[in-house]
XYZ file of C-alpha atoms in Angstrom:
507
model
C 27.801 9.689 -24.649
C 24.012 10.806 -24.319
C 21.464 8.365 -23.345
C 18.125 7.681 -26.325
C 16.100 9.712 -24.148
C 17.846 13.024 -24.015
C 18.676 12.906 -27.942
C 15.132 12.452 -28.644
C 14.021 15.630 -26.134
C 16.408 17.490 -28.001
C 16.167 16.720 -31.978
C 12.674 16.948 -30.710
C 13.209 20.662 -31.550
C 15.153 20.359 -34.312
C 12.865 18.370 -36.613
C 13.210 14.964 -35.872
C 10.949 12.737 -34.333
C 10.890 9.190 -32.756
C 8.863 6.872 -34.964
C 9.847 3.378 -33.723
C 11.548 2.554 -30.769
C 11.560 -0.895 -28.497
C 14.130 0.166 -26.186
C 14.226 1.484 -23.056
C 14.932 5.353 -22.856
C 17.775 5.129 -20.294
C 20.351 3.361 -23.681
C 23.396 4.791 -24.236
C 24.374 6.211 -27.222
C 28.592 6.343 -28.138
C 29.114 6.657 -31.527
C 27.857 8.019 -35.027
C 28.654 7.180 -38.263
C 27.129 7.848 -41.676
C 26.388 5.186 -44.291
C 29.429 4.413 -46.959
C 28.512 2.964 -50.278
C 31.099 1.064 -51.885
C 33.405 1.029 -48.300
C 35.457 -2.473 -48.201
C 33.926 -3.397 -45.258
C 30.729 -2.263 -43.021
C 30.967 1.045 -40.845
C 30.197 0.530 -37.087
C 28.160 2.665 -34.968
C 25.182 3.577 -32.387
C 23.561 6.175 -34.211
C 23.677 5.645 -38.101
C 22.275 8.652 -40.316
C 21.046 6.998 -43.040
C 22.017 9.621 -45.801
C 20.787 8.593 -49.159
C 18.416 6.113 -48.563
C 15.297 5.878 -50.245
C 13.343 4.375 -48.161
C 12.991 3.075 -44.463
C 13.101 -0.363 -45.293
C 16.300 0.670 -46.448
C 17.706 2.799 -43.951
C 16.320 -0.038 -41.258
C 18.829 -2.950 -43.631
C 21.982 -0.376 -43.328
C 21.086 0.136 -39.809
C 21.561 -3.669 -39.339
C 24.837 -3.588 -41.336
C 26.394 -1.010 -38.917
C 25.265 -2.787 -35.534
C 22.797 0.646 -35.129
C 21.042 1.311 -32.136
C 19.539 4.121 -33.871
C 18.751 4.418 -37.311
C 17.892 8.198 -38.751
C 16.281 8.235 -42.074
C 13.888 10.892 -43.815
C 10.403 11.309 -43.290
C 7.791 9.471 -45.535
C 4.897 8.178 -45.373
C 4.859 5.008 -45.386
C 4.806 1.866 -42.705
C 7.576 0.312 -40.804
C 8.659 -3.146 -41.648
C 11.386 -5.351 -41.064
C 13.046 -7.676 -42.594
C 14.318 -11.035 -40.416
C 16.888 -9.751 -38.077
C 16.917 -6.474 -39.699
C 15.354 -4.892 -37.065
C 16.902 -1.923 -35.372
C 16.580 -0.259 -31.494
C 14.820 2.666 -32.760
C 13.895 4.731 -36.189
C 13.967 8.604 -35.946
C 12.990 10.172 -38.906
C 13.696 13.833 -39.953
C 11.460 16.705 -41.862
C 11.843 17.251 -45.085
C 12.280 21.189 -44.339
C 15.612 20.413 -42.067
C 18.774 19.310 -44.221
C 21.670 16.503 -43.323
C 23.891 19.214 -42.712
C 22.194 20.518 -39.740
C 21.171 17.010 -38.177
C 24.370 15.624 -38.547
C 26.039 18.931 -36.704
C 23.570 18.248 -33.985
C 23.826 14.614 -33.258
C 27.877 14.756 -33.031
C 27.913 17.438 -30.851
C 25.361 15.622 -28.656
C 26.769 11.989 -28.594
C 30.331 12.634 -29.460
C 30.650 15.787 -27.178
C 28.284 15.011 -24.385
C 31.087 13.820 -21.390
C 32.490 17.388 -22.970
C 30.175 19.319 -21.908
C 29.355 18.140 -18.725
C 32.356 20.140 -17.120
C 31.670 23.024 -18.997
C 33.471 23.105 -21.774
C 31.782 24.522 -25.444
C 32.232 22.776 -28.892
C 32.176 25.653 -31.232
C 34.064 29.509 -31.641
C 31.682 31.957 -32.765
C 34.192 34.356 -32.493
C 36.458 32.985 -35.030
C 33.500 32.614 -37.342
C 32.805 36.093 -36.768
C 36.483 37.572 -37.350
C 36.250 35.169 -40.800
C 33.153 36.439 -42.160
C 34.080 40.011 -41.478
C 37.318 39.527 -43.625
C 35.110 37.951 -46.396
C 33.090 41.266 -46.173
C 35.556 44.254 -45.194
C 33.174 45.195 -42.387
C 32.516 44.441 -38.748
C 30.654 41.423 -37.560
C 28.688 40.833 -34.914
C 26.189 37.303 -34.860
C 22.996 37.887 -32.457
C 20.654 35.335 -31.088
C 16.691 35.669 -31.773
C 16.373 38.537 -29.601
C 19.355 40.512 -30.638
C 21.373 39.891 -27.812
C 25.165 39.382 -28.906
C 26.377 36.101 -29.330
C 30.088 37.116 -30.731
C 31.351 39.560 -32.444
C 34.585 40.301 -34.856
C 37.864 41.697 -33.914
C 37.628 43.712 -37.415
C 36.063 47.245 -37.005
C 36.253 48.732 -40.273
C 32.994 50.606 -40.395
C 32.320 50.138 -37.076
C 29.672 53.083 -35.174
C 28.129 54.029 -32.142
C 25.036 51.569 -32.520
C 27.505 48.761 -33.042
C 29.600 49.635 -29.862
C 26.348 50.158 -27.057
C 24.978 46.860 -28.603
C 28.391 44.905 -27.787
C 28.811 46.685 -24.188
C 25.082 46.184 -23.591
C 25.096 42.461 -24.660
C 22.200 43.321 -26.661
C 20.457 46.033 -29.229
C 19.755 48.859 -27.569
C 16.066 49.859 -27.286
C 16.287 52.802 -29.692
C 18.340 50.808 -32.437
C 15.438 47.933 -31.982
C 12.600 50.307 -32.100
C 14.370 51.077 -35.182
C 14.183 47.673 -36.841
C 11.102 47.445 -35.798
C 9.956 50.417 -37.441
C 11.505 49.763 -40.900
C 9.982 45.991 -41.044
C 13.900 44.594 -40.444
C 12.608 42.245 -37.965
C 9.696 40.652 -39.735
C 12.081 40.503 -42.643
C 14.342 38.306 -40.339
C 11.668 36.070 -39.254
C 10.305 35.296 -42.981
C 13.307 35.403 -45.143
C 16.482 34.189 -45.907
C 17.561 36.738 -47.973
C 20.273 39.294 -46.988
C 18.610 42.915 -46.300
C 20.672 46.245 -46.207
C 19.556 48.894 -43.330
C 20.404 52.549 -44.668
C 21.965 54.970 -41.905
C 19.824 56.715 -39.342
C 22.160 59.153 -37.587
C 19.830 59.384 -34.609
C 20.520 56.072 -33.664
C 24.126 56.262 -34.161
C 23.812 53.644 -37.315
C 26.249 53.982 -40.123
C 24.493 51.111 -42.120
C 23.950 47.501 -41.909
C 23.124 44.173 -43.543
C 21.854 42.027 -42.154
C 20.697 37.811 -42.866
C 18.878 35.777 -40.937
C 20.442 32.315 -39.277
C 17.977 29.521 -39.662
C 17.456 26.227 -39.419
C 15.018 24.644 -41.520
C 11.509 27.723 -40.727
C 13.334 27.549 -37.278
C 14.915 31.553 -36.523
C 18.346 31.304 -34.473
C 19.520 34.337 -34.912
C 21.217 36.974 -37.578
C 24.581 38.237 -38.574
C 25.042 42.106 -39.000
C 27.663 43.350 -41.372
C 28.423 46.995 -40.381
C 28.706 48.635 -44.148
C 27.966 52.426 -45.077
C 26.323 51.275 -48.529
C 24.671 47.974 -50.021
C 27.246 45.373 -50.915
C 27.408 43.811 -54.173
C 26.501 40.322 -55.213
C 29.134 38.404 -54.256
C 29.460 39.704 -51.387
C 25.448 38.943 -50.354
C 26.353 35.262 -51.766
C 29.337 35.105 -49.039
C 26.904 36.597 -46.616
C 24.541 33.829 -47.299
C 26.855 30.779 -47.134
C 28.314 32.336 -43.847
C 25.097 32.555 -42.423
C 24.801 28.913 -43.270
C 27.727 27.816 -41.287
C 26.794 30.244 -37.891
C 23.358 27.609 -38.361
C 25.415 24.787 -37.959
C 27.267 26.035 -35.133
C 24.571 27.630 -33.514
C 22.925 24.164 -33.720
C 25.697 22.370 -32.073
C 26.230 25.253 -29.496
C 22.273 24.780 -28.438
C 22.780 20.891 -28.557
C 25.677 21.562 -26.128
C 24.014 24.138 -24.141
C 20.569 21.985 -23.799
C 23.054 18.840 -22.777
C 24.518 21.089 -20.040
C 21.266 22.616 -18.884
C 19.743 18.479 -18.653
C 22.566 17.626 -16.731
C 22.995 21.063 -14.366
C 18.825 20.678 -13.743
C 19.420 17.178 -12.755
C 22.095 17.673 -10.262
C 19.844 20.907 -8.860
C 16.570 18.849 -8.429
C 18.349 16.156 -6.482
C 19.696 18.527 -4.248
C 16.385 20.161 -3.687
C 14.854 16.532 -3.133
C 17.530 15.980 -0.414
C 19.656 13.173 -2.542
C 21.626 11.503 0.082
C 24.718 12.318 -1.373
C 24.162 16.059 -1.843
C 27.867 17.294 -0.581
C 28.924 14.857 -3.893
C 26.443 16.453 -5.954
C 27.100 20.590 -4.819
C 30.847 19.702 -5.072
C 29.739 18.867 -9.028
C 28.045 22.059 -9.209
C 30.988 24.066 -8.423
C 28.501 25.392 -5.218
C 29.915 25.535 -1.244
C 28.305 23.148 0.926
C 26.777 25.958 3.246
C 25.102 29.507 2.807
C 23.140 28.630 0.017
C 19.647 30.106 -1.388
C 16.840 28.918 -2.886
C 15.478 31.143 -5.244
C 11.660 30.164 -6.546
C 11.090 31.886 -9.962
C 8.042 32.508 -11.788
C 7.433 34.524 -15.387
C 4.797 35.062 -17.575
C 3.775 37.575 -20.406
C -0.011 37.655 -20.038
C -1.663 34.687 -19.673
C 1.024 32.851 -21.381
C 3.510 31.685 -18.611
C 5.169 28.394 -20.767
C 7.161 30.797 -23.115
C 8.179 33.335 -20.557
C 8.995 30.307 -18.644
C 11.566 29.043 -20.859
C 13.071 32.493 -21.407
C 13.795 32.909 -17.927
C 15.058 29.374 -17.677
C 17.442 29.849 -20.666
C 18.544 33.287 -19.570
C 19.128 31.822 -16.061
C 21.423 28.829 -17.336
C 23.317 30.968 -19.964
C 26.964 31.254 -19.809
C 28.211 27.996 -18.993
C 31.365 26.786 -16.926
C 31.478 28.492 -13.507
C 31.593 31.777 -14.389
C 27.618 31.853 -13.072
C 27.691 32.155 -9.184
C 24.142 29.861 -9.180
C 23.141 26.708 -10.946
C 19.447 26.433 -11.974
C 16.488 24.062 -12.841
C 13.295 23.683 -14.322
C 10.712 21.845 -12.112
C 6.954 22.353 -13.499
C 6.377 26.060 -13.578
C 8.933 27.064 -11.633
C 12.916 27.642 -11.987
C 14.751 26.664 -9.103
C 18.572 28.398 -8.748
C 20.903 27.739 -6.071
C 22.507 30.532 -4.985
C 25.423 31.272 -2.559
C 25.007 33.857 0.042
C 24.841 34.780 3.932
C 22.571 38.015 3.188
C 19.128 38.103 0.683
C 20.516 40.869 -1.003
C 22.643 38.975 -3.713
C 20.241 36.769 -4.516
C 17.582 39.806 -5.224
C 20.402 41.349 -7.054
C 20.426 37.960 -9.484
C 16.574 38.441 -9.565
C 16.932 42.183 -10.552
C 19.558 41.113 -13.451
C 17.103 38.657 -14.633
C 14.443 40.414 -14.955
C 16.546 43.025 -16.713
C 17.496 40.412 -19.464
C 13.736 39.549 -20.181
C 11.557 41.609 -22.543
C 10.044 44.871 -20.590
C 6.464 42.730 -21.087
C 7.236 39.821 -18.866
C 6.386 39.665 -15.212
C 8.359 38.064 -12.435
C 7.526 36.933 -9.385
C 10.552 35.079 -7.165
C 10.885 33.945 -3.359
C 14.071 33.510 -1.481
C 14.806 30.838 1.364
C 16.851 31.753 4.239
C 20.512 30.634 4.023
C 20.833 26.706 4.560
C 23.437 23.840 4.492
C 23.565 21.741 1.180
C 22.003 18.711 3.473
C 19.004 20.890 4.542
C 17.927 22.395 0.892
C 14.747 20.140 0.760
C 13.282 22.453 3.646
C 14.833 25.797 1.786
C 13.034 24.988 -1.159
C 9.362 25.105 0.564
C 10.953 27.756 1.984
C 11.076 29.797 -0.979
C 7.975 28.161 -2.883
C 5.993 29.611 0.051
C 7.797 33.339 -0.657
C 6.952 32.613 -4.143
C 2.914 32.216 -3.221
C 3.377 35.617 -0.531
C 4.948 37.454 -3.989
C 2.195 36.390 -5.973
C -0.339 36.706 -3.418
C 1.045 40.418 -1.748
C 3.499 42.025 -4.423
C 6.170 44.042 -3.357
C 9.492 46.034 -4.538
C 11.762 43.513 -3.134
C 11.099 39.899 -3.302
C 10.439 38.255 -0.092
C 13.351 36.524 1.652
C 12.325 33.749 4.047
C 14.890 34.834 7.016
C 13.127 38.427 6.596
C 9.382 37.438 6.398
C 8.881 34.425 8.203
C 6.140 35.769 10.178
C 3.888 37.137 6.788
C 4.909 33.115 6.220
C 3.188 31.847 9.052
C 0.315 34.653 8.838
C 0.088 32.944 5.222
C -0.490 29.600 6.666
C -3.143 30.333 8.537
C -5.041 32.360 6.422
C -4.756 29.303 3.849
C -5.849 27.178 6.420
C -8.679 29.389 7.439
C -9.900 29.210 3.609
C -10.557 26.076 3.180
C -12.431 26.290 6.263
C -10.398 25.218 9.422
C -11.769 27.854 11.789
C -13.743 27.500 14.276
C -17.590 28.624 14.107
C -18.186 29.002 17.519
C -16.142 31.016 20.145
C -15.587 34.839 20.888
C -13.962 36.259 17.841
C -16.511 34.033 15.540
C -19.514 35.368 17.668
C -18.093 38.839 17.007
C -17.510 38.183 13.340
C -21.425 37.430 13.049
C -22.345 40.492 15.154
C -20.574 43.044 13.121
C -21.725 41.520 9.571
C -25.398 41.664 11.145
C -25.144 44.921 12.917
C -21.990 47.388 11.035
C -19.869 47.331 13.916
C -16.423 46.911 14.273
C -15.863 44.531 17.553
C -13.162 42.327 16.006
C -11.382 45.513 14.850
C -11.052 46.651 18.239
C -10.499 43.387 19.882
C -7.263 42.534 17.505
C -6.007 46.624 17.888
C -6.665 45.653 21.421
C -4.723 42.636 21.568
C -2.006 43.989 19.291
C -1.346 47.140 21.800
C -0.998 44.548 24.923
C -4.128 46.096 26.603
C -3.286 49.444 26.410
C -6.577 51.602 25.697
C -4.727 54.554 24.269
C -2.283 52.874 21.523
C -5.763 50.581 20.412
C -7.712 54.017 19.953
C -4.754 55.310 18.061
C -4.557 52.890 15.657
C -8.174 52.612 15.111
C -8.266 56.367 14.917
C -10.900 56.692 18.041
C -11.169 57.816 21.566
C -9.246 55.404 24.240
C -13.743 55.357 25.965
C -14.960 54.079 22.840
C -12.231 51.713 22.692
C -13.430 50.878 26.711
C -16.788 51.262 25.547
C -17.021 48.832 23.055
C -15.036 46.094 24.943
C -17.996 46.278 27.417
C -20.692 45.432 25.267
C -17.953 42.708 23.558
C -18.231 41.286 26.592
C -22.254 41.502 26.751
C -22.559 39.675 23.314
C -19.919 36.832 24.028
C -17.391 35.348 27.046
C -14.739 37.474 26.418
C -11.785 36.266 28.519
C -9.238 39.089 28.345
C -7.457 37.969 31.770
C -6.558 34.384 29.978
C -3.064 34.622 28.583
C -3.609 31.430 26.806
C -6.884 32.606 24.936
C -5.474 35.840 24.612
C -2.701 34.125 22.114
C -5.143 32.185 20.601
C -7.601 34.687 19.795
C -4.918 37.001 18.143
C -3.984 33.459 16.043
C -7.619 33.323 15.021
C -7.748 37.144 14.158
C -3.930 37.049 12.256
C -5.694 33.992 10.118
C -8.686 35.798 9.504
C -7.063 39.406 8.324
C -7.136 39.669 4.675
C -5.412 43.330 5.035
């Protein structure tokens, strides 16, 4: 089951669009079925996929045959119309560049497969796929996403090398193998063609030989098989390459529509809990997450001053590996991903951050804040928590990011200093009087006063840390006290002029 809404968010991606619709986004979608001609009696469905038809009009009168919600037809331009009661919940149509094949592989494993996935489990076995194709081409297969990292791999390792064994225990190409690609155009190959390529050995990089085809669906890249192989295969083994790669599309399709399904409905558990849903023991129990010691954990990333696609990286990286093998669960709110994380101590969850960033190309940037441990009931609060050790990341960058437990006072300090930019201090009043007097004159009253206030009157420590004699420090407090009322024997306006300086130190 998958409600209209989430199946047109993700075809959305795949080449279909929402041309019609007059119901609300929240229906429920059960079935799917395909249009029979000639069947003895009419096929019954939510979604139908109206293969064949040859025009709307006529996808829109099958639609009505089979009871259809939602009718899926192909692209053309031309106007809606309906005929009587022909009229259906909703038209999606579909590009001409993406074929049946690939919709139809989607759109099961979304509607058929969606109560599935919700507890974790997967629809398709790369693995299998691989250890077929590698028969088919008496070499070892691994299939890789978009950015080489390994998606499965075969059992088979005839022909297998060193390149092929760092990339499996990495997860990933390694850097000098890449580079590689890069430099003999293998890449851009990927991304434009569809036509199987042969990589000659490079000893260097511990490559015996490849060949390599891209996975696509419709100008969309998903990924590429590699067929380890010390010399160029012949034709019918490129065909076989081909057609495999065709089938890793179509499950690589359904895997995604899985994935995104269990990504929609993980990020919607996580943002309720960080809203403070009333039943958030119900929800963390769904999570597979304790009910106390959890972090927030505030992620940014950008590459440049593009921060949507680095974004979405992060997100996907974050959420990858599904069932509970992950120790936190993860959402997408605005710019930011949210993951809950268990732990007493800071240190695991800057350990997650460290693996993260490790998993992202070496050009994006991340910046993260971490609340202090809280109870599932009280993660509202831990998320401003760790949105405001997000802004001190972004504002003061450090090795380590900021945990809210550890840093609570550069929190506050933050507060103020916010506060004090948008103008909420006061104009008038010792520290403001010194302010003006050591703009107009180069002196450094306010200095002293704060290096005064910090060493708890002591003369000596203040000249220390100011890097002067403990007279001058004496000195200057006596003409302070000649320019303004300077009430150092007032505990209470001692605090509050080291609140005014803390607000007003940009250092």
């Amino acid at each position: 089951m998958i409600t209209l809404d989430r199946l047109v968010n993700v075809l959305g991606g795949y080449g279909v669009r929402l041309r019609w619709s007059s119901l609300p986004r929240s229906t429920e979608l059960r079935s799917v079925v395909i249009h029979e001609p000639g069947a003895e009696g009419p096929v019954i469905g939510d979604v139908l996929l109206a293969i064949g038809a040859d025009s709307v009009g006529e996808a829109v009168r099958w639609g009505a045959s089979a009871r259809a919600i939602v009718v899926m037809t192909r692209d053309r331009d031309e106007p809606i119309t309906f005929d009587g009661d022909a009229e259906p919940g909703a038209v999606m149509v579909i590009d001409p560049s993406v074929s049946w094949g690939e919709v139809a592989a989607v759109v099961y494993g979304l509607v058929l497969e969606g109560r599935e996935t919700e507890s974790g489990r997967g629809p398709t076995d790369l693995f299998a796929l691989a250890d077929s194709l590698a028969e088919s081409m008496g070499g070892a297969v691994t299939i890789q996403d978009r950015l080489l990292r390994v998606l499965a791999y075969s059992r088979l390792q005839q022909h297998a090398d060193p390149a092929r064994t760092a990339t499996i225990l990495d997860r990933r190409a390694p850097e000098r193998v890449r580079a590689l690609f890069e430099a003999r155009g293998v890449l851009a190959h990927l991304a434009e063609s569809d036509d199987p390529l042969f990589v000659a050995e490079d000893a260097e990089s511990g490559l015996s030989g490849r060949m390599t085809v891209a996975v696509r669906s419709g100008r969309r890249l998903l990924g590429s098989v590699w067929v380890a192989c010390p010399a160029p295969p012949d034709e019918a083994a490129r065909t076989a390459l081909a057609d495999g790669a065709r089938t890793v599309a179509l499950h690589l399709l359904r895997s995604q529509a899985s994935a995104d399904l269990e990504r929609q409905v993980e990020s919607d558990l996580v943002i309720r809990l960080l809203e403070g849903a009333a039943d958030a023991a119900t929800l963390a129990s769904r999570l597979g997450l304790s009910h106390d010691r959890l972090r927030v954990i505030a992620l940014q990333a950008f590459l440049g001053a593009d921060r949507d696609a680095a974004l979405l990286l992060a997100f996907e990286r974050a959420t990858t590996g599904f069932g509970w093998s992950r120790p936190g669960r993860s959402a997408l709110a605005g710019n930011t991903v949210y993951t809950l994380l268990p732990g007493e101590q800071p240190g695991a969850a800057r350990r997650w951050i460290a693996d993260l960033r490790a998993a992202l190309p070496e050009r994006v940037a991340v910046l993260a804040g971490i609340s202090g441990p809280a109870d599932v009931v009280d993660l509202a609060a831990a998320r401003q928590e760790a949105d405001e050790c997000l802004a001190l990341d972004e504002s003061s960058p450090s090795a380590a990011p900021p945990a809210y437990d550890e840093s609570w006072d550069d929190i506050l300090l933050q507060r103020l200093r916010t506060a004090a930019r948008s103008g909420r201090t006061p104009a008038r009043g010792p520290v403001a009087e010194l302010r003006r007097h050591d703009r107009a004159n180069a002196t450094e009253y306010a200095a002293t006063l704060r290096e005064w206030l910090a060493a708890q009157g002591d003369p000596v420590a203040a000249g220390e840390r100011l890097g002067v004699h403990e007279n001058t420090v004496r000195y200057r407090l006596r003409k302070m006290a000649e320019i303004t009322n300077l009430p150092l024997d007032d505990a209470r306006k001692r605090l509050a002029m080291m609140i005014e300086l803390a607000a007003l130190d940009t250092d």
